[in-house]
Coordinates of C-alpha atoms and ligand atoms in Angstrom, one line a residue:
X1412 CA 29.3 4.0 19.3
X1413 CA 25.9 2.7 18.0
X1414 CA 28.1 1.5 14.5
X1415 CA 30.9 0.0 16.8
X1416 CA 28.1 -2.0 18.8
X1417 CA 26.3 -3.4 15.9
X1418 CA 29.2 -4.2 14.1
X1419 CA 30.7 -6.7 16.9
X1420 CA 27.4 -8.2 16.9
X1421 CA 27.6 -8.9 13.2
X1422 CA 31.4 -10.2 13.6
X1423 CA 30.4 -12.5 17.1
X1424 CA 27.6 -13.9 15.4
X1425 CA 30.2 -14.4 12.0
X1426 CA 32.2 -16.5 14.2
X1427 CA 29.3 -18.2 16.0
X1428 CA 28.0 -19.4 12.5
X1429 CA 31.4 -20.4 10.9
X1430 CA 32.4 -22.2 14.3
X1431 CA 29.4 -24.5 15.6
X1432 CA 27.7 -26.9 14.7
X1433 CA 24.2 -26.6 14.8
X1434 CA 20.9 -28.7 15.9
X1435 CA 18.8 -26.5 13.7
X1436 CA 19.7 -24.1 11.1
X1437 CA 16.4 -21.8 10.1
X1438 CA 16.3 -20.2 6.5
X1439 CA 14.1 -16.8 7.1
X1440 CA 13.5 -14.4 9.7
X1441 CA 10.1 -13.7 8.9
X1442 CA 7.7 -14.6 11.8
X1443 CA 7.5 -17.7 10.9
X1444 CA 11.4 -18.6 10.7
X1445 CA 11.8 -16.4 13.9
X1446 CA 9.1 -18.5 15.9
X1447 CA 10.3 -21.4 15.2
X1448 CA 14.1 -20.5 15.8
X1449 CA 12.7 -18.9 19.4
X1450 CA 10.6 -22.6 20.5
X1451 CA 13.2 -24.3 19.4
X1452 CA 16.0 -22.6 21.1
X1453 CA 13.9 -22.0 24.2
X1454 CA 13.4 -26.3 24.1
X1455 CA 17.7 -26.3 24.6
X1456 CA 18.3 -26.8 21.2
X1457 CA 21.4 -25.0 19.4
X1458 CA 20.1 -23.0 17.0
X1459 CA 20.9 -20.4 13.8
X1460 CA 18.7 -18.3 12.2
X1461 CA 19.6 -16.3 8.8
X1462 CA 17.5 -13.7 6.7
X1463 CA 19.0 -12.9 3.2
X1464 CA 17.2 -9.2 3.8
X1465 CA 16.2 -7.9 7.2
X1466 CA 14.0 -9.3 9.4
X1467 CA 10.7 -9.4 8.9
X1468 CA 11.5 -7.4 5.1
X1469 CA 9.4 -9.4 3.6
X1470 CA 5.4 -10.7 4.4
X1471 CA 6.0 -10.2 7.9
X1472 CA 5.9 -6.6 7.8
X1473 CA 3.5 -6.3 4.3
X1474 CA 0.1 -7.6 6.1
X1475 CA -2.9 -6.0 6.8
X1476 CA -1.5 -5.5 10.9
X1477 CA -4.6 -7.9 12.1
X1478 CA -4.5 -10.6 14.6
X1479 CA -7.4 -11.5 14.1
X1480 CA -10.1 -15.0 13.7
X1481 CA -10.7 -14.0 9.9
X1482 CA -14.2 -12.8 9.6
X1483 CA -14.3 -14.0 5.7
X1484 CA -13.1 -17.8 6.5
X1485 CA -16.1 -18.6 8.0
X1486 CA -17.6 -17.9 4.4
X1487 CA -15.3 -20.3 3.1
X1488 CA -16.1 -22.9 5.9
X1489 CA -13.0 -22.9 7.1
X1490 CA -14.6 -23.4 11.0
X1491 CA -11.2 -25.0 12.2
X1492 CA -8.7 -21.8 10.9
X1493 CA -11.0 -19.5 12.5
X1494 CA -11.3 -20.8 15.8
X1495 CA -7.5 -21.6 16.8
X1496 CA -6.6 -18.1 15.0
X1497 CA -8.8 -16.6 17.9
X1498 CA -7.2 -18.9 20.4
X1499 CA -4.0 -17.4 19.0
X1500 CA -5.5 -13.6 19.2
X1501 CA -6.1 -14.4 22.8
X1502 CA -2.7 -15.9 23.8
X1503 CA -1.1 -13.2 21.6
X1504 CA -3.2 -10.3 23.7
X1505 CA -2.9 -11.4 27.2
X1506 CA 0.4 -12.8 27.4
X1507 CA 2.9 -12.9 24.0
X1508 CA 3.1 -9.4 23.3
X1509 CA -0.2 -7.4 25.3
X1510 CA 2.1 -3.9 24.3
X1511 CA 1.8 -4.8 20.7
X1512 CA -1.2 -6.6 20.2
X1513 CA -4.9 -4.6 20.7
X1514 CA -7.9 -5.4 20.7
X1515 CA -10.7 -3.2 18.2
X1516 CA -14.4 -3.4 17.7
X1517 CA -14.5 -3.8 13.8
X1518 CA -17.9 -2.5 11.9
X1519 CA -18.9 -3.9 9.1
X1520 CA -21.3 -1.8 7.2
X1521 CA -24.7 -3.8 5.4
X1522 CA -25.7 -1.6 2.6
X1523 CA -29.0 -2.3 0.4
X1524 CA -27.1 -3.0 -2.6
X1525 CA -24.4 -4.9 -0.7
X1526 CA -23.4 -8.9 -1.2
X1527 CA -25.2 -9.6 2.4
X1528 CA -27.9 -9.7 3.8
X1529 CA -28.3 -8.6 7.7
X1530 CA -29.9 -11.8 8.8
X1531 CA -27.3 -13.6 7.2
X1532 CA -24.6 -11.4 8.4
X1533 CA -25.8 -11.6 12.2
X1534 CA -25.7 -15.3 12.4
X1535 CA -22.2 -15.4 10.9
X1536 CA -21.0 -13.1 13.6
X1537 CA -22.6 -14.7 16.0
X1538 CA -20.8 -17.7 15.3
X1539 CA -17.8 -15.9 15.0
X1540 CA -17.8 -13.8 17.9
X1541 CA -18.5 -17.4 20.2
X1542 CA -14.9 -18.7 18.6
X1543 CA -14.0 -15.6 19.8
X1544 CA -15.5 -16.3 23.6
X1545 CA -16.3 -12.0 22.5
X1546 CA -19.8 -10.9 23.5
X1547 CA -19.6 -8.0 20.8
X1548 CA -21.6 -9.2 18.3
X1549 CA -24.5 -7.2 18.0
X1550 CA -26.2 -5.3 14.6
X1551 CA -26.2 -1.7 15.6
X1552 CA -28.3 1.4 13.9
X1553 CA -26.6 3.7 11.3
X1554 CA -26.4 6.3 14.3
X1555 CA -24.6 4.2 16.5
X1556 CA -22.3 3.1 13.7
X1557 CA -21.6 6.9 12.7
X1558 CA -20.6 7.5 16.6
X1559 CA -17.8 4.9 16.0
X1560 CA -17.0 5.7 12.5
X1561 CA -17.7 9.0 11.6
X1562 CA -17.2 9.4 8.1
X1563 CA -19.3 6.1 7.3
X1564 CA -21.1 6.2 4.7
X1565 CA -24.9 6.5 5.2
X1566 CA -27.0 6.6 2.3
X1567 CA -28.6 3.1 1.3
X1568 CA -27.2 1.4 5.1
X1569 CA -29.3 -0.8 6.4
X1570 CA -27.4 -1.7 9.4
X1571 CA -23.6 -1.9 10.9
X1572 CA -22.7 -5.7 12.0
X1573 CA -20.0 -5.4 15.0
X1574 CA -17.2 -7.9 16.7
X1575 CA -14.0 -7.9 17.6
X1576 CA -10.5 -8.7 16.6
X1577 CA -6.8 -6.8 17.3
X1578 CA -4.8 -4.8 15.4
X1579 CA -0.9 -4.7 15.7
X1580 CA 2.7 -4.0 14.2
X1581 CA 3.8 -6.5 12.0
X1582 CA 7.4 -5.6 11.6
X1583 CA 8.0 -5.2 15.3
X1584 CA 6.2 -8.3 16.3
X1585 CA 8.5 -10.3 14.0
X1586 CA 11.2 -8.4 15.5
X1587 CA 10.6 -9.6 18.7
X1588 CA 10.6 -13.2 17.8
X1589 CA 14.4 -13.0 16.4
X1590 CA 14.9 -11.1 20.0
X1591 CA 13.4 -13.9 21.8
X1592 CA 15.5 -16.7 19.6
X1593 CA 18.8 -14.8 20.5
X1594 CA 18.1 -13.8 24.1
X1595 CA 17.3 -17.9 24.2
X1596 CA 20.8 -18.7 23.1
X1597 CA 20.4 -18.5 19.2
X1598 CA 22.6 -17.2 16.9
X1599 CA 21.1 -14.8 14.9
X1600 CA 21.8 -12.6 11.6
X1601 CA 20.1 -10.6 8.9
X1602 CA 21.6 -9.6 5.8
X1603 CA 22.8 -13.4 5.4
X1604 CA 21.2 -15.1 2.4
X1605 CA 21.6 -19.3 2.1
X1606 CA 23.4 -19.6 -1.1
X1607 CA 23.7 -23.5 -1.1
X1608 CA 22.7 -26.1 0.9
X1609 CA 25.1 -28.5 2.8
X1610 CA 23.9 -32.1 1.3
X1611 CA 26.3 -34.8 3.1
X1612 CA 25.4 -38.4 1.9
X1613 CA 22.7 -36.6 0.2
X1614 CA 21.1 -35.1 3.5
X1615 CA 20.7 -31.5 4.4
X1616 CA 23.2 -30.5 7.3
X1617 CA 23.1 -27.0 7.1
X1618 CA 24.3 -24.4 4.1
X1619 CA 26.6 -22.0 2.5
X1620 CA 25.4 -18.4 4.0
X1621 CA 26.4 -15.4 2.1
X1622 CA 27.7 -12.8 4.7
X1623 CA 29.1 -9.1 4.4
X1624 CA 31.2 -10.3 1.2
X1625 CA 31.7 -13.8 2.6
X1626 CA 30.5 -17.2 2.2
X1627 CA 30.3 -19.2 5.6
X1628 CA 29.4 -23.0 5.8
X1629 CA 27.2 -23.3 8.8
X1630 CA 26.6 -27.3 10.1
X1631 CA 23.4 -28.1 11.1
X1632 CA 21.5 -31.8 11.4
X1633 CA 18.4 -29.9 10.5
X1634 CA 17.3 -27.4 8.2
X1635 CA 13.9 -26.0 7.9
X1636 CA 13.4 -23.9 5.3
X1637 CA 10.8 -20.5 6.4
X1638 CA 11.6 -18.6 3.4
X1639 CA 8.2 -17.3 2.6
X1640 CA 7.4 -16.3 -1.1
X1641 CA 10.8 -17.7 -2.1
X1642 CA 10.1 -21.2 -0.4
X1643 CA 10.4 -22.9 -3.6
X1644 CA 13.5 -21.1 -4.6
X1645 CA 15.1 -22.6 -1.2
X1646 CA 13.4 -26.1 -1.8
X1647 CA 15.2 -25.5 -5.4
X1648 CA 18.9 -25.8 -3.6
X1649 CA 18.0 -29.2 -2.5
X1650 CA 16.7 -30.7 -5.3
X1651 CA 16.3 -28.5 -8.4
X1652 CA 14.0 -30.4 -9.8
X1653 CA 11.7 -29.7 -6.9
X1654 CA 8.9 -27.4 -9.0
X1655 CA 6.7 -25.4 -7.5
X1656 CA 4.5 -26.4 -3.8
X1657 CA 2.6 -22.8 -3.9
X1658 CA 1.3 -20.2 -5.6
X1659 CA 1.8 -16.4 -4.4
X1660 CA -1.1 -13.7 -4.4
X1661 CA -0.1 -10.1 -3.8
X1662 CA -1.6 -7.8 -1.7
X1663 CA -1.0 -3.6 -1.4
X1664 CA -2.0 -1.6 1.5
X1665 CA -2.2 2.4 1.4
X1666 CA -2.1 4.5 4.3
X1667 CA -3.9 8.0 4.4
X1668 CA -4.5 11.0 6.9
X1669 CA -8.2 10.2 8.7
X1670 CA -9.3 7.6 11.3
X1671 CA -7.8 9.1 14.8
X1672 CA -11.5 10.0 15.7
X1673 CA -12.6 6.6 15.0
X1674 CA -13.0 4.1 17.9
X1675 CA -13.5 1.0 15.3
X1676 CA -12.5 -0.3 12.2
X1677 CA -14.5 -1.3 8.5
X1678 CA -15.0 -4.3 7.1
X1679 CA -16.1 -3.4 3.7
X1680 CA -17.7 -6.6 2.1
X1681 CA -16.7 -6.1 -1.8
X1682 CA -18.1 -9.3 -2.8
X1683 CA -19.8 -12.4 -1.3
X1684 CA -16.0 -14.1 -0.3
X1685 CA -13.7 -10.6 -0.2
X1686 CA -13.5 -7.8 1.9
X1687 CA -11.4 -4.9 2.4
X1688 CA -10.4 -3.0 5.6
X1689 CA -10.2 0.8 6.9
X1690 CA -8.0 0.5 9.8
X1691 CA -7.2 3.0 12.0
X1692 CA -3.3 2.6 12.5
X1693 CA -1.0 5.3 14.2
X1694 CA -3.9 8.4 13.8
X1695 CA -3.8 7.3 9.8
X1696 CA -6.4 5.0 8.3
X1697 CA -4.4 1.2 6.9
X1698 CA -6.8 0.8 3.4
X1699 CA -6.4 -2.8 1.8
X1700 CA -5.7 -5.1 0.4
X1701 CA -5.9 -6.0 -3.0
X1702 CA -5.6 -9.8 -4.0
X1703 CA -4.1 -10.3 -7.3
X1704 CA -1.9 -13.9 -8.7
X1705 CA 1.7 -12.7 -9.1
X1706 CA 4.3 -15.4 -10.7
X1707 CA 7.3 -12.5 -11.0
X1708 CA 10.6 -12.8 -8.8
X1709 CA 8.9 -11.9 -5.5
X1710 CA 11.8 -9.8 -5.0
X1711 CA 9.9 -7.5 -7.6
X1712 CA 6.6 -6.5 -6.0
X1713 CA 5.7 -3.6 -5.8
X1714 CA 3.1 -0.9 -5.5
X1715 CA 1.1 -0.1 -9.0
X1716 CA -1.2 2.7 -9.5
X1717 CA -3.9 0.4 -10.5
X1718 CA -3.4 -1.3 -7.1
X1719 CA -3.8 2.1 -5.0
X1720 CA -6.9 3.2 -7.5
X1721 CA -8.6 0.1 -6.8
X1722 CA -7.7 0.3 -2.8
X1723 CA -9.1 3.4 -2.8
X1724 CA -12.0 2.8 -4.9
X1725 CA -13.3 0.1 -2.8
X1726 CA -12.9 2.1 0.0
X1727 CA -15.0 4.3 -1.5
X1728 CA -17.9 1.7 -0.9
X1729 CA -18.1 2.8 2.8
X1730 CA -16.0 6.3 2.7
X1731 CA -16.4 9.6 1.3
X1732 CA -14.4 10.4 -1.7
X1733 CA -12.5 13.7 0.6
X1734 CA -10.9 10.6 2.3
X1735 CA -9.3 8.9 -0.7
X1736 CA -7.7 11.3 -3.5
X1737 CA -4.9 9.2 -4.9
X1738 CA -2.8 12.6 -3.8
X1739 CA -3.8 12.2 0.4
X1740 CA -1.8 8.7 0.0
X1741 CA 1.0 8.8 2.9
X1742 CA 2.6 5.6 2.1
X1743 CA 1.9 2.1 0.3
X1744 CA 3.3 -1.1 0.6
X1745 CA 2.6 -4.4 -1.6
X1746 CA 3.1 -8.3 0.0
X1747 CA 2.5 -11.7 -1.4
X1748 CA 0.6 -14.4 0.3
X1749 CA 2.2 -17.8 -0.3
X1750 CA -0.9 -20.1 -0.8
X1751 CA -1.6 -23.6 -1.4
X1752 CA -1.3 -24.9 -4.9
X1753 CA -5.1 -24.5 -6.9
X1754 CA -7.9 -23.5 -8.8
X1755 CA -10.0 -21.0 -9.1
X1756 CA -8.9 -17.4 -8.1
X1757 CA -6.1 -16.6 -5.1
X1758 CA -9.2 -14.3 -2.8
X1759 CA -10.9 -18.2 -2.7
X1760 CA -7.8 -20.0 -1.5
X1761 CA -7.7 -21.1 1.5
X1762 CA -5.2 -19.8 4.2
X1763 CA -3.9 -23.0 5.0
X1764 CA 0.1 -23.6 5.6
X1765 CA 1.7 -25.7 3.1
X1766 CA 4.6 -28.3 4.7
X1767 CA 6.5 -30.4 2.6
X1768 CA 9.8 -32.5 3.1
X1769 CA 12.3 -32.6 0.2
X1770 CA 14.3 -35.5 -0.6
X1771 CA 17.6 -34.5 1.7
X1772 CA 15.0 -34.1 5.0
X1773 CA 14.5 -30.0 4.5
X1774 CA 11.6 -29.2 5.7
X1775 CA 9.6 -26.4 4.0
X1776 CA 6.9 -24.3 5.7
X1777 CA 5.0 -21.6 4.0
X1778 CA 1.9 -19.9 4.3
X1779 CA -0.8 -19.2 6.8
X1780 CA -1.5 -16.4 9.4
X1781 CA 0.8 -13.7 11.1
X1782 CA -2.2 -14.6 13.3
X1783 CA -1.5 -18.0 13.7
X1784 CA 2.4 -17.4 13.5
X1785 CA 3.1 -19.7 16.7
X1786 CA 1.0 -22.4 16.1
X1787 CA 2.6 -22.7 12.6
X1788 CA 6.1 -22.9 14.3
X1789 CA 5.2 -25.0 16.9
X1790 CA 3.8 -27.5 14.0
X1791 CA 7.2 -27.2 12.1
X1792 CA 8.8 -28.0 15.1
X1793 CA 6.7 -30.6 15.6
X1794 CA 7.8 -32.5 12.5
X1795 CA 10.9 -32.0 12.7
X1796 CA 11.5 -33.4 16.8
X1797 CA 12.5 -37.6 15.4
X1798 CA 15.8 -35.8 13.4
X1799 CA 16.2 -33.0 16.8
X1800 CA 15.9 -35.8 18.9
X1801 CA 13.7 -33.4 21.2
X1802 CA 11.2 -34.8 23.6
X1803 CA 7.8 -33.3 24.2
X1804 CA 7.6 -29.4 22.5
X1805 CA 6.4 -26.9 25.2
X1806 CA 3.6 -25.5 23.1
X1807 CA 2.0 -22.9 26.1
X1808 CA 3.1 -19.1 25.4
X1809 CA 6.0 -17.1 26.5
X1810 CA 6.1 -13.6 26.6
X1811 CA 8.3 -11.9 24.2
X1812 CA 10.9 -9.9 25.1
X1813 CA 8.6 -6.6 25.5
X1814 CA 6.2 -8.5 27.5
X1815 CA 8.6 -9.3 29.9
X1816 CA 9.4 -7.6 33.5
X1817 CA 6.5 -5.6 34.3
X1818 CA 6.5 -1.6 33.5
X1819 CA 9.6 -0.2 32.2
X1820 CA 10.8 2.4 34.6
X1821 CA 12.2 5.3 32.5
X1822 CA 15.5 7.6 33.4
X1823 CA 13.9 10.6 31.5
X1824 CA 10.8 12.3 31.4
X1825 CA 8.7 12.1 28.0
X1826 CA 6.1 13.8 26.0
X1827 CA 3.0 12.1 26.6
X1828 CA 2.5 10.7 23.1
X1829 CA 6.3 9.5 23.1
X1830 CA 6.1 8.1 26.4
X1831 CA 2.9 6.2 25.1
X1832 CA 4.2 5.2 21.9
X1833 CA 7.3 3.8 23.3
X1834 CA 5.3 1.8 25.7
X1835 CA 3.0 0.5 22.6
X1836 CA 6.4 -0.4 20.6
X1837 CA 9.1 -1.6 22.8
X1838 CA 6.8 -2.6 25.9
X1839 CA 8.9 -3.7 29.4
X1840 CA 11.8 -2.4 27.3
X1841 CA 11.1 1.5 26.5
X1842 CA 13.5 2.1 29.5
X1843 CA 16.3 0.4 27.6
X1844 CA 15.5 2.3 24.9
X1845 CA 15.5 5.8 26.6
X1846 CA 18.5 4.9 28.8
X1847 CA 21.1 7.1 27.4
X1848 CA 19.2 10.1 26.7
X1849 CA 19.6 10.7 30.3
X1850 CA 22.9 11.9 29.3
X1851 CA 22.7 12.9 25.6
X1852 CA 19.3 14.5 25.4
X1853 CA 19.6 15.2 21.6
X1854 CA 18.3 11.5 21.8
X1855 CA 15.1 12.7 22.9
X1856 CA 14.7 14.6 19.4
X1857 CA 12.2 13.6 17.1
X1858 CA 13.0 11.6 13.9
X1859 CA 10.0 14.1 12.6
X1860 CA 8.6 16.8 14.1
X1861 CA 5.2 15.2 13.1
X1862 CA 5.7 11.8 14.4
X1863 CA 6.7 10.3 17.8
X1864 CA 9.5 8.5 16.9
X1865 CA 12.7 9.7 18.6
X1866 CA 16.3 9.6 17.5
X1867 CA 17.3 7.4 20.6
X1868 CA 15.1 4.5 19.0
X1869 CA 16.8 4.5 16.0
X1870 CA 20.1 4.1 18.1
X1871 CA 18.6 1.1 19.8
X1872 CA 17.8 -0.4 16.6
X1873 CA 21.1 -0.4 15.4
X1874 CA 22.4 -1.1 18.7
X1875 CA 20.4 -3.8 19.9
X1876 CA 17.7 -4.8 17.5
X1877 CA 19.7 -5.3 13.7
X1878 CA 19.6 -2.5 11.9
X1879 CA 21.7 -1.6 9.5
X1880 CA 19.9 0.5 6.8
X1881 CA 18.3 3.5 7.1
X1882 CA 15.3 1.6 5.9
X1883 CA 15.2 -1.1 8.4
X1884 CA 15.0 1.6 10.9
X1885 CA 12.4 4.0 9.7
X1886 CA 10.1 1.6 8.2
X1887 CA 10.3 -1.4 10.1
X1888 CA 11.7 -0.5 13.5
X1889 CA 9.9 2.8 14.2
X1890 CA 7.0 4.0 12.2
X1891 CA 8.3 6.9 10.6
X1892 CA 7.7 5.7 6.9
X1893 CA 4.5 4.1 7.0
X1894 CA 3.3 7.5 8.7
X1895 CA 4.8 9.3 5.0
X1896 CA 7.3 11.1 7.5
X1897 CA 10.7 9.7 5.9
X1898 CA 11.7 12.6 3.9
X1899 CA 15.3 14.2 4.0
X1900 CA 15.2 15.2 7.3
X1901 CA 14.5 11.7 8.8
X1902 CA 16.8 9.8 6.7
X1903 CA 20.0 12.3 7.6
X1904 CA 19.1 12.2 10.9
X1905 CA 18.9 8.2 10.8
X1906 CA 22.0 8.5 8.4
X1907 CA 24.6 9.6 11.0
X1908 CA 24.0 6.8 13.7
X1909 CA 24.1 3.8 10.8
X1910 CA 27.5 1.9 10.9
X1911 CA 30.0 3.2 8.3
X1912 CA 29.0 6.5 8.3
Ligands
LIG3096 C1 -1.3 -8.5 1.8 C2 -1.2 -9.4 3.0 C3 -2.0 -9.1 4.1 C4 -2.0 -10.0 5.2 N1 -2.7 -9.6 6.3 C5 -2.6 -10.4 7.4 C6 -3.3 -10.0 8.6 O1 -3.8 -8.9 8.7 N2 -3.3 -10.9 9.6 C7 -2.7 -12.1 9.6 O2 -2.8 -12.8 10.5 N3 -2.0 -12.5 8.5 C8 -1.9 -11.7 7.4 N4 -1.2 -12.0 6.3 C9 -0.3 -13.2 6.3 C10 1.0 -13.0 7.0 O3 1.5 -11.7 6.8 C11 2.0 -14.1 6.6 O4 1.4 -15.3 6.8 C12 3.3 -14.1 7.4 O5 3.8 -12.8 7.5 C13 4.3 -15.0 6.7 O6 5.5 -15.0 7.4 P1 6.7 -15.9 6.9 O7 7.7 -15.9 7.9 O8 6.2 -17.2 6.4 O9 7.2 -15.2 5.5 P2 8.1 -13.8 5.3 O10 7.8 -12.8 6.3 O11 8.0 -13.5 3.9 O12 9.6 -14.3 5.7 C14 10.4 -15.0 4.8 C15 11.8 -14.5 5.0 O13 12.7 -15.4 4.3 C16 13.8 -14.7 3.9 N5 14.5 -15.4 2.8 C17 14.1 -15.7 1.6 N6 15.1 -16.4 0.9 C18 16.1 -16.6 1.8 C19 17.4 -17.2 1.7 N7 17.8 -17.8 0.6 N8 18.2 -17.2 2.8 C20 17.8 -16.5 3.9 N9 16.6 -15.9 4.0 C21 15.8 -16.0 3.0 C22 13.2 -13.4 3.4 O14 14.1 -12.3 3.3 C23 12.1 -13.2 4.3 O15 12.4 -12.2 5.4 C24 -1.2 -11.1 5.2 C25 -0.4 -11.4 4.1 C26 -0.4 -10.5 3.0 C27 0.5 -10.8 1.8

């Protein structure tokens, strides 16, 4: 049923792309691509949006899960990036996504041999936490700081600066973007890479999709091209002689057992510019992120030990070492950061989104903040309203789909920490999800016996939210990988409801 389902979405949205012709045709479902398919769509416009992978496959689900202002930018002066990412954090919080998004006290620990000093440190936050309109900003004794954190590190700490940012889940919050573009009248559909573009009297209208064995030329007067780390390969369709407009910094994250005691997170300076987080994420703690130049096919990146040893070791600034044998790592992930062309090294660079137009009218966007995700497709939009033709852009904040109708009213009673973890994922919409367990109660079963994740969410996600690997579904629409639960068990289970099988 769940294989029939998806694949008539696949063949009506087929059909959609092959037959109309589109205002705007948006290259990558990341969050950027599926923000700006969602505005844009919500503004009236007729809209497509294609991922050569799944959504949110690549950045969008490889960050460090903050929404947050960006302690560290304020080192680098950038005022301006800090306080509309806080702005963002806020509208994000209260009224995009309040199931996804939460709010976290964050402790960031001031040891005698570290790169700050606490005088220094205090007026920083201070500025910080007034972008953030927070009033936690306070230094607080070791004592306190071991209440909140209690495996901090205490010898040679002076003092514990605190504030507050969010934490959230990438993947999902992506996810809900696309949602939002297609319940807004866009067509949407993964797995559909653009091949080539459409250049008519040497202008972009649209391009040659590659789709389930297919190629399907989709019309469009405007193209914007969100493709991420493969921007440039995208801007190399329209003109090949394009070069390069960014360069790309990777980034791993490991996740280990540890942090469901903790009420706040780390900040672990590791020089006078970087830091590094402990996160707690899902009762595991989210270590990262390293910050390394990468010029490979971003296709390729990937997790090396030297990445994980040096996670862990700089961890090990703030942590015991129990916490962070290389053999207690659950899961890892590695993402690259698409930054603006530069010198000096990528940890310097600043986080700002690089636009460009190429000579056919593409427009390109790349870079910034899952942060500052709506702000960077309402800009894109922006640019592109003389071709749309669209009037004024509505730039105030609409609640996602999860965010929308109130509390979900479930058909079936639920384990506490399913109930809650449902709520936290799929928001207004847990009762959708838990629907038909009401007759087949086998959905009710857990993808692991260790984590909360239930078998009648992986049906939804191949019913209703694009999945069609076992992949998509345990690592980016439940949480069963990143928890290091996706052994045989979880993938057979998965397995049986995937169309095809
Ligand atoms: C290590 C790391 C940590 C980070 N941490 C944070 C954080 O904590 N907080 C924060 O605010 N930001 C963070 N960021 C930044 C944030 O993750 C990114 O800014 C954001 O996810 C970028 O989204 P995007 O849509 O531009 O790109 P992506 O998510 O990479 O999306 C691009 C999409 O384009 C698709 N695509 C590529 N080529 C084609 C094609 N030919 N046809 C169709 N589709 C195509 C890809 O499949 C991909 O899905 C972090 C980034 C990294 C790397």
């Amino acid at each position: 049923m769940a294989a029939l389902a998806a694949a008539e979405r696949r063949a009506a949205a087929r059909e959609s792309l092959a037959r109309r012709s589109f205002d705007l045709l948006v290259v990558g479902g990341g969050v950027i691509g599926a923000a700006t398919a969602a505005h844009a769509a919500r503004a009236g416009l007729a809209v497509a949006l294609v991922d050569a992978g799944d959504f949110g496959s690549g950045t969008s689900s490889a960050s460090s899960k903050l929404v947050h202002g960006g302690l560290r930018y304020l080192r680098l002066g950038d005022v301006r990036l800090v306080r509309e990412a806080h702005h963002e954090r806020r509208a994000l919080a209260a009224d995009v996504a309040p199931h996804l998004v939460h709010r976290l006290p964050f402790l960031l620990p001031l040891y005698r041999d570290g790169p700050f000093r606490p005088a220094f440190v205090q007026s920083g936050i201070l500025l910080y936490s007034t972008l953030a309109r927070s009033r936690l900003n306070w230094l607080v004794r070791p004592d306190r700081a071991e209440r909140l954190v209690p495996e901090l590190r205490l010898d040679g700490l002076r003092s514990c600066a605190l504030y507050a940012d969010a934490w959230t889940n990438d993947a999902r919050l992506c996810l809900e973007n696309v949602l939002a573009a297609e319940q807004a009248g866009a067509t949407v559909v993964n797995r559909a890479e653009v091949v080539s573009l459409r250049l008519v009297d040497g202008q972009v209208r649209g391009a040659e999709v590659a789709l389930d064995g297919d190629v399907v030329d989709v019309q469009a007067r405007v193209t914007v091209n969100a493709a991420g780390p493969w921007v440039d390969a995208v801007r190399g369709l329209e003109d090949p002689r394009s070069g390069t407009s960014v360069r790309l910094s990777k980034g791993v994250h490991v996740l280990v057992p540890g942090g469901s005691d903790w009420s706040a997170a780390l900040t672990v300076p590791q020089d006078d510019v970087r830091v590094t987080f402990a996160v707690p994420w899902y009762g595991l703690l989210l270590l990262g992120t390293t910050d390394t130049d990468f010029d490979g096919d971003p296709a390729a990146v990937s997790v090396e030990t030297e990445d994980v040893t040096e996670i862990l070791d700089e961890a090990g600034k703030a942590l015991p070492s129990t916490l962070l044998e290389p053999c207690s790592v659950r899961a890892s992930y590695a993402g690259l950061r698409v930054l603006p062309l530069g010198d000096g090294g990528t940890a310097t660079a600043r986080r700002e989104t690089v636009f460009s137009v190429g000579p056919g009218g593409m427009l390109s966007v790349a870079g910034g903040k899952l942060t500052t995700y709506r702000r960077i497709a309402l800009d894109a939009l922006e640019r592109v309203r003389g071709p749309l033709g669209l009037g004024q852009i509505d730039r105030r904040p609409f609640p996602l789909p999860g965010a929308n109708g109130g509390e979900p009213r479930l058909a079936v009673e639920l384990d506490p920490e399913v109930e809650a973890h449902l709520r936290h994922l799929y928001g207004s919409r847990a009762g959708e999800v838990v629907e038909r367990a009401a007759e087949d109660p086998s959905l009710l079963e857990r993808l692991h016996p260790d984590g909360p994740d239930i078998a009648a969410q992986a049906v939804f996600a191949v019913e209703s939210e694009w999945a069609a690997s076992v992949d998509d579904v345990l690592r980016r629409r439940t949480t069963v990988t990143l928890r290091g639960l996706a052994d045989e068990g979880a993938v057979a289970r998965v397995e049986r409801l995937l169309p095809g099988s």
